[in-house]
Amino acid sequence: MATNTATPSTTGPTTTATTTTTPQLTNAINAVHVKSVDISTSSPVRGYNYKEEGGIDYEELLKSYMTTGFQATSFGQAVDEINRMIKWRLSDEPINPDVDTDDLLDPSVRQNIKCKIFLGYTSNLVSSGVRETIKFLVKNKMVDVIVTTAGGIEEDFIKCLANTYVGDFHIPGPQLRLQGLNRIGNLIIPNDNYCKFEDWVMPILDKMVSEQKTRETPWTPSELIDRLGQEINNEDSIYYWAHKNKIPVFSPAITDGSLGDMIYFHSYQNPGLVLDLVGDIRKINNQAVYAKHTGMIILGGGVIKHHICIANLFRNVADYSVYV
């Protein structure tokens, strides 16, 4: 230990100052006083600037998420990535004589070739009010390929036939079961809704069995979904607009839900319906293989995520991707 004692002054008040230092104390001071590197070129944290007049500028509000921090920044990055998908045109890329056919040398043709956007979502989003947002995207041709689960198909059609209701997360399942009700999170679906779905879908399956014999080829799951979208004839339906706009919808686990129950019962009442999974795997993989640019928007996990990612693996990469 080193101790320094000041010499008393002969002309003023006597003062004594003692400074004690140790290697440990020096290390502590150095640890606390680490000099900052310059990060002034990074974006400062700042939220949306609300103005007194003129209302909210929603475009600026979304832009502000990038500098809001936490998950808002991730959301802002997703917005930017999706905007890049929307804006891309083949005309943005140089001509590749090894790949581009003669028709793709025309600048006007290249300007009209867009990024092919794959949208995947799980059934809970269709059960909820997010369904209306998905319908908007499909109605306005803002996506090109859809992948969803069986529930993501049937819940859309069931909502065209009867309402789903807001309930509570904590209602006991056995209690609801005795009342003929089903709970999805805090949403309530009466059993009667599924009965109405059965009454609607069974005659369509009958027609498809009959037509299958005439066409001499089995249906694919995507063709079944397209046919149901045609038959529902209801503008509230996602798949009405998918049929109308010729947007393919794939559901590799099509039997994993109420629709699978209906197909099971129908196989005894009127046997013969065949769904060809191989036909659909060729279709969705080719959607990616022959695309000039692709983007993936995947809302959820499991089969919808894998199906889209694997399809894009066949072109070695998706050019843009957003996972939620």
Short mmCIF file of N, CA, C and O in Angstrom, two decimals, residues 25-122:
data_model
loop_
_atom_site.label_atom_id
_atom_site.label_comp_id
_atom_site.label_asym_id
_atom_site.label_seq_id
_atom_site.Cartn_x
_atom_site.Cartn_y
_atom_site.Cartn_z
N LEU A 25 -8.37 -1.27 -7.26
CA LEU A 25 -9.11 -0.03 -7.43
C LEU A 25 -8.84 0.59 -8.79
O LEU A 25 -9.75 1.11 -9.45
N THR A 26 -7.60 0.54 -9.22
CA THR A 26 -7.27 1.05 -10.56
C THR A 26 -8.02 0.30 -11.64
O THR A 26 -8.57 0.89 -12.59
N ASN A 27 -8.08 -1.03 -11.52
CA ASN A 27 -8.83 -1.83 -12.49
C ASN A 27 -10.31 -1.47 -12.49
O ASN A 27 -10.96 -1.42 -13.55
N ALA A 28 -10.87 -1.22 -11.29
CA ALA A 28 -12.28 -0.85 -11.20
C ALA A 28 -12.55 0.48 -11.89
O ALA A 28 -13.54 0.63 -12.63
N ILE A 29 -11.65 1.45 -11.67
CA ILE A 29 -11.81 2.76 -12.32
C ILE A 29 -11.73 2.62 -13.83
O ILE A 29 -12.55 3.19 -14.57
N ASN A 30 -10.76 1.83 -14.30
CA ASN A 30 -10.61 1.64 -15.74
C ASN A 30 -11.82 0.93 -16.35
O ASN A 30 -12.22 1.20 -17.48
N ALA A 31 -12.41 -0.02 -15.59
CA ALA A 31 -13.56 -0.77 -16.09
C ALA A 31 -14.78 0.14 -16.24
O ALA A 31 -15.54 0.04 -17.20
N VAL A 32 -14.96 1.05 -15.29
CA VAL A 32 -16.12 1.96 -15.33
C VAL A 32 -15.95 3.04 -16.38
O VAL A 32 -16.90 3.46 -17.04
N HIS A 33 -14.71 3.48 -16.56
CA HIS A 33 -14.46 4.63 -17.43
C HIS A 33 -13.95 4.22 -18.81
O HIS A 33 -13.11 4.92 -19.40
N VAL A 34 -14.45 3.09 -19.36
CA VAL A 34 -14.07 2.69 -20.71
C VAL A 34 -14.53 3.74 -21.70
O VAL A 34 -15.71 4.15 -21.70
N LYS A 35 -13.65 4.21 -22.53
CA LYS A 35 -13.98 5.26 -23.49
C LYS A 35 -14.86 4.70 -24.60
O LYS A 35 -14.61 3.62 -25.15
N SER A 36 -15.92 5.43 -24.91
CA SER A 36 -16.87 5.00 -25.95
C SER A 36 -16.29 5.19 -27.34
O SER A 36 -15.61 6.20 -27.61
N VAL A 37 -16.56 4.25 -28.22
CA VAL A 37 -16.25 4.46 -29.63
C VAL A 37 -17.32 5.37 -30.22
O VAL A 37 -18.43 5.51 -29.67
N ASP A 38 -17.03 5.97 -31.32
CA ASP A 38 -17.96 6.89 -31.96
C ASP A 38 -19.02 6.10 -32.75
O ASP A 38 -18.68 5.38 -33.68
N ILE A 39 -20.29 6.21 -32.36
CA ILE A 39 -21.39 5.55 -33.10
C ILE A 39 -22.39 6.59 -33.60
O ILE A 39 -23.55 6.28 -33.85
N SER A 40 -21.91 7.82 -33.75
CA SER A 40 -22.82 8.91 -34.12
C SER A 40 -23.38 8.75 -35.53
O SER A 40 -24.35 9.42 -35.89
N THR A 41 -22.80 7.87 -36.34
CA THR A 41 -23.34 7.65 -37.68
C THR A 41 -24.54 6.69 -37.66
O THR A 41 -25.22 6.53 -38.66
N SER A 42 -24.80 6.03 -36.52
CA SER A 42 -25.96 5.15 -36.39
C SER A 42 -27.22 5.99 -36.19
O SER A 42 -27.16 7.18 -35.86
N SER A 43 -28.38 5.36 -36.35
CA SER A 43 -29.65 6.08 -36.19
C SER A 43 -29.97 6.27 -34.72
O SER A 43 -29.95 5.31 -33.95
N PRO A 44 -30.26 7.50 -34.31
CA PRO A 44 -30.68 7.71 -32.91
C PRO A 44 -32.09 7.17 -32.69
O PRO A 44 -32.91 7.10 -33.61
N VAL A 45 -32.38 6.77 -31.47
CA VAL A 45 -33.71 6.26 -31.14
C VAL A 45 -34.70 7.41 -31.12
O VAL A 45 -34.50 8.42 -30.43
N ARG A 46 -35.76 7.26 -31.89
CA ARG A 46 -36.79 8.30 -31.93
C ARG A 46 -38.07 7.70 -32.49
O ARG A 46 -38.05 6.98 -33.49
N GLY A 47 -39.18 8.00 -31.84
CA GLY A 47 -40.47 7.52 -32.29
C GLY A 47 -41.14 8.48 -33.25
O GLY A 47 -40.54 9.46 -33.70
N TYR A 48 -42.39 8.21 -33.55
CA TYR A 48 -43.15 9.01 -34.51
C TYR A 48 -43.40 10.42 -33.95
O TYR A 48 -43.72 10.59 -32.77
N ASN A 49 -43.27 11.40 -34.80
CA ASN A 49 -43.49 12.80 -34.43
C ASN A 49 -44.96 13.16 -34.67
O ASN A 49 -45.36 13.42 -35.80
N TYR A 50 -45.74 13.14 -33.60
CA TYR A 50 -47.16 13.49 -33.73
C TYR A 50 -47.32 14.99 -33.88
O TYR A 50 -46.77 15.77 -33.10
N LYS A 51 -48.08 15.39 -34.89
CA LYS A 51 -48.27 16.81 -35.17
C LYS A 51 -49.61 17.27 -34.59
O LYS A 51 -50.55 16.49 -34.46
N GLU A 52 -49.67 18.53 -34.28
CA GLU A 52 -50.90 19.09 -33.72
C GLU A 52 -52.02 19.14 -34.75
O GLU A 52 -53.19 19.05 -34.42
N GLU A 53 -51.64 19.28 -36.03
CA GLU A 53 -52.65 19.40 -37.08
C GLU A 53 -52.34 18.40 -38.19
O GLU A 53 -51.20 17.97 -38.36
N GLY A 54 -53.35 18.07 -38.94
CA GLY A 54 -53.15 17.24 -40.13
C GLY A 54 -53.32 15.76 -39.90
O GLY A 54 -53.23 14.98 -40.84
N GLY A 55 -53.55 15.35 -38.66
CA GLY A 55 -53.77 13.93 -38.42
C GLY A 55 -52.49 13.12 -38.51
O GLY A 55 -51.38 13.66 -38.57
N ILE A 56 -52.64 11.80 -38.52
CA ILE A 56 -51.50 10.89 -38.53
C ILE A 56 -51.09 10.56 -39.96
O ILE A 56 -51.94 10.19 -40.79
N ASP A 57 -49.82 10.68 -40.25
CA ASP A 57 -49.25 10.26 -41.53
C ASP A 57 -48.80 8.81 -41.36
O ASP A 57 -47.75 8.54 -40.78
N TYR A 58 -49.61 7.87 -41.85
CA TYR A 58 -49.35 6.47 -41.56
C TYR A 58 -48.09 5.95 -42.23
O TYR A 58 -47.42 5.06 -41.71
N GLU A 59 -47.74 6.52 -43.37
CA GLU A 59 -46.49 6.11 -44.01
C GLU A 59 -45.30 6.49 -43.14
O GLU A 59 -44.37 5.69 -42.93
N GLU A 60 -45.34 7.70 -42.59
CA GLU A 60 -44.25 8.14 -41.71
C GLU A 60 -44.27 7.37 -40.39
O GLU A 60 -43.22 7.09 -39.81
N LEU A 61 -45.48 7.02 -39.93
CA LEU A 61 -45.59 6.24 -38.70
C LEU A 61 -44.88 4.89 -38.86
O LEU A 61 -44.11 4.46 -37.99
N LEU A 62 -45.10 4.22 -39.99
CA LEU A 62 -44.45 2.94 -40.24
C LEU A 62 -42.94 3.11 -40.38
O LEU A 62 -42.17 2.28 -39.90
N LYS A 63 -42.53 4.19 -41.04
CA LYS A 63 -41.09 4.44 -41.17
C LYS A 63 -40.43 4.64 -39.81
O LYS A 63 -39.29 4.24 -39.58
N SER A 64 -41.16 5.25 -38.89
CA SER A 64 -40.60 5.55 -37.58
C SER A 64 -40.32 4.30 -36.77
O SER A 64 -39.53 4.35 -35.81
N TYR A 65 -40.93 3.19 -37.12
CA TYR A 65 -40.68 1.94 -36.39
C TYR A 65 -39.21 1.55 -36.44
O TYR A 65 -38.69 0.92 -35.52
N MET A 66 -38.54 1.90 -37.53
CA MET A 66 -37.13 1.53 -37.68
C MET A 66 -36.28 2.12 -36.55
O MET A 66 -35.29 1.51 -36.13
N THR A 67 -36.64 3.29 -36.06
CA THR A 67 -35.84 3.94 -35.02
C THR A 67 -36.53 3.93 -33.66
O THR A 67 -36.06 4.58 -32.72
N THR A 68 -37.62 3.18 -33.54
CA THR A 68 -38.33 3.13 -32.26
C THR A 68 -37.64 2.18 -31.28
O THR A 68 -37.66 2.38 -30.07
N GLY A 69 -37.01 1.16 -31.81
CA GLY A 69 -36.30 0.22 -30.95
C GLY A 69 -37.12 -1.02 -30.60
O GLY A 69 -38.30 -1.12 -30.93
N PHE A 70 -36.46 -1.96 -29.94
CA PHE A 70 -37.07 -3.22 -29.55
C PHE A 70 -37.71 -3.92 -30.75
O PHE A 70 -37.19 -3.89 -31.86
N GLN A 71 -38.88 -4.52 -30.56
CA GLN A 71 -39.50 -5.27 -31.66
C GLN A 71 -40.02 -4.37 -32.78
O GLN A 71 -40.21 -4.82 -33.90
N ALA A 72 -40.27 -3.12 -32.45
CA ALA A 72 -40.72 -2.18 -33.50
C ALA A 72 -39.68 -2.07 -34.61
O ALA A 72 -40.04 -1.95 -35.79
N THR A 73 -38.40 -2.11 -34.26
CA THR A 73 -37.35 -2.04 -35.28
C THR A 73 -37.39 -3.26 -36.18
O THR A 73 -37.25 -3.15 -37.41
N SER A 74 -37.62 -4.43 -35.61
CA SER A 74 -37.76 -5.64 -36.43
C SER A 74 -38.95 -5.51 -37.36
O SER A 74 -38.89 -5.91 -38.53
N PHE A 75 -40.05 -4.95 -36.85
CA PHE A 75 -41.22 -4.72 -37.70
C PHE A 75 -40.88 -3.77 -38.84
O PHE A 75 -41.24 -3.99 -40.00
N GLY A 76 -40.15 -2.69 -38.52
CA GLY A 76 -39.74 -1.74 -39.56
C GLY A 76 -38.87 -2.38 -40.61
O GLY A 76 -39.00 -2.09 -41.80
N GLN A 77 -37.98 -3.27 -40.19
CA GLN A 77 -37.13 -3.99 -41.15
C GLN A 77 -37.98 -4.89 -42.06
O GLN A 77 -37.71 -5.02 -43.25
N ALA A 78 -39.02 -5.50 -41.48
CA ALA A 78 -39.93 -6.34 -42.28
C ALA A 78 -40.67 -5.50 -43.31
O ALA A 78 -40.86 -5.92 -44.46
N VAL A 79 -41.11 -4.31 -42.91
CA VAL A 79 -41.79 -3.40 -43.85
C VAL A 79 -40.86 -3.07 -45.01
O VAL A 79 -41.26 -3.12 -46.19
N ASP A 80 -39.62 -2.76 -44.72
CA ASP A 80 -38.65 -2.44 -45.78
C ASP A 80 -38.43 -3.63 -46.71
O ASP A 80 -38.34 -3.47 -47.94
N GLU A 81 -38.33 -4.82 -46.13
CA GLU A 81 -38.09 -6.02 -46.94
C GLU A 81 -39.27 -6.29 -47.87
O GLU A 81 -39.09 -6.61 -49.05
N ILE A 82 -40.48 -6.14 -47.37
CA ILE A 82 -41.67 -6.36 -48.20
C ILE A 82 -41.77 -5.29 -49.28
O ILE A 82 -42.15 -5.58 -50.43
N ASN A 83 -41.41 -4.06 -48.95
CA ASN A 83 -41.43 -3.01 -49.98
C ASN A 83 -40.43 -3.32 -51.10
O ASN A 83 -40.69 -3.02 -52.27
N ARG A 84 -39.30 -3.94 -50.74
CA ARG A 84 -38.35 -4.33 -51.78
C ARG A 84 -38.94 -5.42 -52.68
O ARG A 84 -38.72 -5.41 -53.90
N MET A 85 -39.68 -6.35 -52.09
CA MET A 85 -40.37 -7.37 -52.91
C MET A 85 -41.33 -6.71 -53.89
O MET A 85 -41.38 -7.08 -55.08
N ILE A 86 -42.10 -5.76 -53.39
CA ILE A 86 -43.14 -5.13 -54.20
C ILE A 86 -42.53 -4.31 -55.34
O ILE A 86 -43.04 -4.30 -56.47
N LYS A 87 -41.42 -3.64 -55.08
CA LYS A 87 -40.85 -2.70 -56.05
C LYS A 87 -40.00 -3.37 -57.12
O LYS A 87 -39.79 -2.81 -58.20
N TRP A 88 -39.50 -4.59 -56.84
CA TRP A 88 -38.56 -5.21 -57.78
C TRP A 88 -39.21 -5.47 -59.13
O TRP A 88 -40.36 -5.90 -59.23
N ARG A 89 -38.45 -5.21 -60.19
CA ARG A 89 -38.82 -5.56 -61.56
C ARG A 89 -37.61 -6.20 -62.24
O ARG A 89 -36.47 -5.88 -61.90
N LEU A 90 -37.86 -7.05 -63.21
CA LEU A 90 -36.75 -7.68 -63.94
C LEU A 90 -35.90 -6.63 -64.62
O LEU A 90 -34.69 -6.82 -64.82
N SER A 91 -36.50 -5.50 -64.97
CA SER A 91 -35.76 -4.42 -65.61
C SER A 91 -34.70 -3.83 -64.67
O SER A 91 -33.80 -3.10 -65.12
N ASP A 92 -34.78 -4.14 -63.36
CA ASP A 92 -33.75 -3.69 -62.43
C ASP A 92 -32.44 -4.46 -62.61
O ASP A 92 -31.38 -4.02 -62.13
N GLU A 93 -32.51 -5.61 -63.28
CA GLU A 93 -31.36 -6.49 -63.42
C GLU A 93 -30.76 -6.38 -64.82
O GLU A 93 -31.49 -6.16 -65.79
N PRO A 94 -29.45 -6.57 -64.97
CA PRO A 94 -28.85 -6.57 -66.32
C PRO A 94 -29.29 -7.81 -67.09
O PRO A 94 -29.62 -8.84 -66.50
N ILE A 95 -29.33 -7.69 -68.39
CA ILE A 95 -29.69 -8.82 -69.24
C ILE A 95 -28.63 -9.91 -69.13
O ILE A 95 -27.43 -9.64 -69.19
N ASN A 96 -29.10 -11.13 -68.95
CA ASN A 96 -28.20 -12.29 -68.86
C ASN A 96 -28.42 -13.15 -70.12
O ASN A 96 -29.40 -13.88 -70.20
N PRO A 97 -27.53 -13.07 -71.07
CA PRO A 97 -27.74 -13.79 -72.34
C PRO A 97 -27.76 -15.31 -72.17
O PRO A 97 -28.30 -16.02 -73.02
N ASP A 98 -27.21 -15.82 -71.08
CA ASP A 98 -27.21 -17.26 -70.87
C ASP A 98 -28.55 -17.77 -70.35
O ASP A 98 -28.84 -18.97 -70.43
N VAL A 99 -29.36 -16.88 -69.81
CA VAL A 99 -30.63 -17.28 -69.19
C VAL A 99 -31.83 -16.66 -69.87
O VAL A 99 -32.85 -17.31 -70.09
N ASP A 100 -31.75 -15.37 -70.20
CA ASP A 100 -32.89 -14.64 -70.73
C ASP A 100 -33.21 -15.05 -72.16
O ASP A 100 -32.34 -15.02 -73.03
N THR A 101 -34.46 -15.42 -72.37
CA THR A 101 -34.93 -15.74 -73.73
C THR A 101 -35.14 -14.46 -74.51
O THR A 101 -35.10 -13.35 -73.96
N ASP A 102 -35.38 -14.59 -75.81
CA ASP A 102 -35.50 -13.42 -76.68
C ASP A 102 -36.57 -12.45 -76.21
O ASP A 102 -36.40 -11.22 -76.29
N ASP A 103 -37.71 -12.99 -75.73
CA ASP A 103 -38.80 -12.09 -75.31
C ASP A 103 -38.41 -11.26 -74.09
O ASP A 103 -38.96 -10.17 -73.87
N LEU A 104 -37.44 -11.75 -73.31
CA LEU A 104 -37.03 -11.02 -72.11
C LEU A 104 -35.99 -9.94 -72.41
O LEU A 104 -35.50 -9.27 -71.50
N LEU A 105 -35.65 -9.77 -73.67
CA LEU A 105 -34.75 -8.69 -74.06
C LEU A 105 -35.50 -7.38 -74.23
O LEU A 105 -34.89 -6.30 -74.26
N ASP A 106 -36.81 -7.46 -74.34
CA ASP A 106 -37.66 -6.27 -74.53
C ASP A 106 -37.80 -5.53 -73.20
O ASP A 106 -38.30 -6.10 -72.22
N PRO A 107 -37.39 -4.27 -73.12
CA PRO A 107 -37.46 -3.53 -71.84
C PRO A 107 -38.88 -3.45 -71.27
O PRO A 107 -39.06 -3.50 -70.05
N SER A 108 -39.89 -3.34 -72.13
CA SER A 108 -41.27 -3.24 -71.64
C SER A 108 -41.71 -4.56 -71.00
O SER A 108 -42.48 -4.56 -70.03
N VAL A 109 -41.24 -5.68 -71.54
CA VAL A 109 -41.55 -6.98 -70.95
C VAL A 109 -40.86 -7.11 -69.60
O VAL A 109 -41.47 -7.55 -68.61
N ARG A 110 -39.61 -6.72 -69.54
CA ARG A 110 -38.85 -6.82 -68.29
C ARG A 110 -39.46 -5.94 -67.20
O ARG A 110 -39.47 -6.31 -66.02
N GLN A 111 -40.02 -4.81 -67.59
CA GLN A 111 -40.63 -3.90 -66.63
C GLN A 111 -41.87 -4.51 -65.97
O GLN A 111 -42.23 -4.18 -64.84
N ASN A 112 -42.53 -5.43 -66.67
CA ASN A 112 -43.77 -6.01 -66.17
C ASN A 112 -43.57 -7.32 -65.42
O ASN A 112 -44.54 -7.89 -64.92
N ILE A 113 -42.36 -7.81 -65.33
CA ILE A 113 -42.10 -9.05 -64.59
C ILE A 113 -41.70 -8.69 -63.17
O ILE A 113 -40.71 -8.02 -62.93
N LYS A 114 -42.53 -9.15 -62.23
CA LYS A 114 -42.38 -8.76 -60.83
C LYS A 114 -41.83 -9.92 -60.00
O LYS A 114 -41.76 -11.06 -60.46
N CYS A 115 -41.49 -9.60 -58.78
CA CYS A 115 -41.09 -10.62 -57.81
C CYS A 115 -42.29 -11.49 -57.47
O CYS A 115 -43.40 -10.98 -57.23
N LYS A 116 -42.12 -12.80 -57.47
CA LYS A 116 -43.20 -13.73 -57.10
C LYS A 116 -43.22 -13.87 -55.59
O LYS A 116 -42.25 -14.34 -54.98
N ILE A 117 -44.33 -13.47 -54.97
CA ILE A 117 -44.42 -13.44 -53.51
C ILE A 117 -45.20 -14.66 -53.01
O ILE A 117 -46.35 -14.87 -53.37
N PHE A 118 -44.54 -15.46 -52.17
CA PHE A 118 -45.15 -16.60 -51.50
C PHE A 118 -45.64 -16.15 -50.12
O PHE A 118 -44.85 -15.62 -49.33
N LEU A 119 -46.92 -16.36 -49.84
CA LEU A 119 -47.48 -16.03 -48.53
C LEU A 119 -47.91 -17.32 -47.83
O LEU A 119 -48.68 -18.10 -48.38
N GLY A 120 -47.39 -17.52 -46.63
CA GLY A 120 -47.79 -18.67 -45.83
C GLY A 120 -48.36 -18.21 -44.50
O GLY A 120 -47.86 -17.26 -43.89
N TYR A 121 -49.42 -18.88 -44.04
CA TYR A 121 -50.02 -18.50 -42.75
C TYR A 121 -50.71 -19.73 -42.14
O TYR A 121 -51.15 -20.64 -42.84
N THR A 122 -50.78 -19.72 -40.82
CA THR A 122 -51.42 -20.80 -40.09
C THR A 122 -52.90 -20.51 -39.88
O THR A 122 -53.37 -19.39 -40.10
#
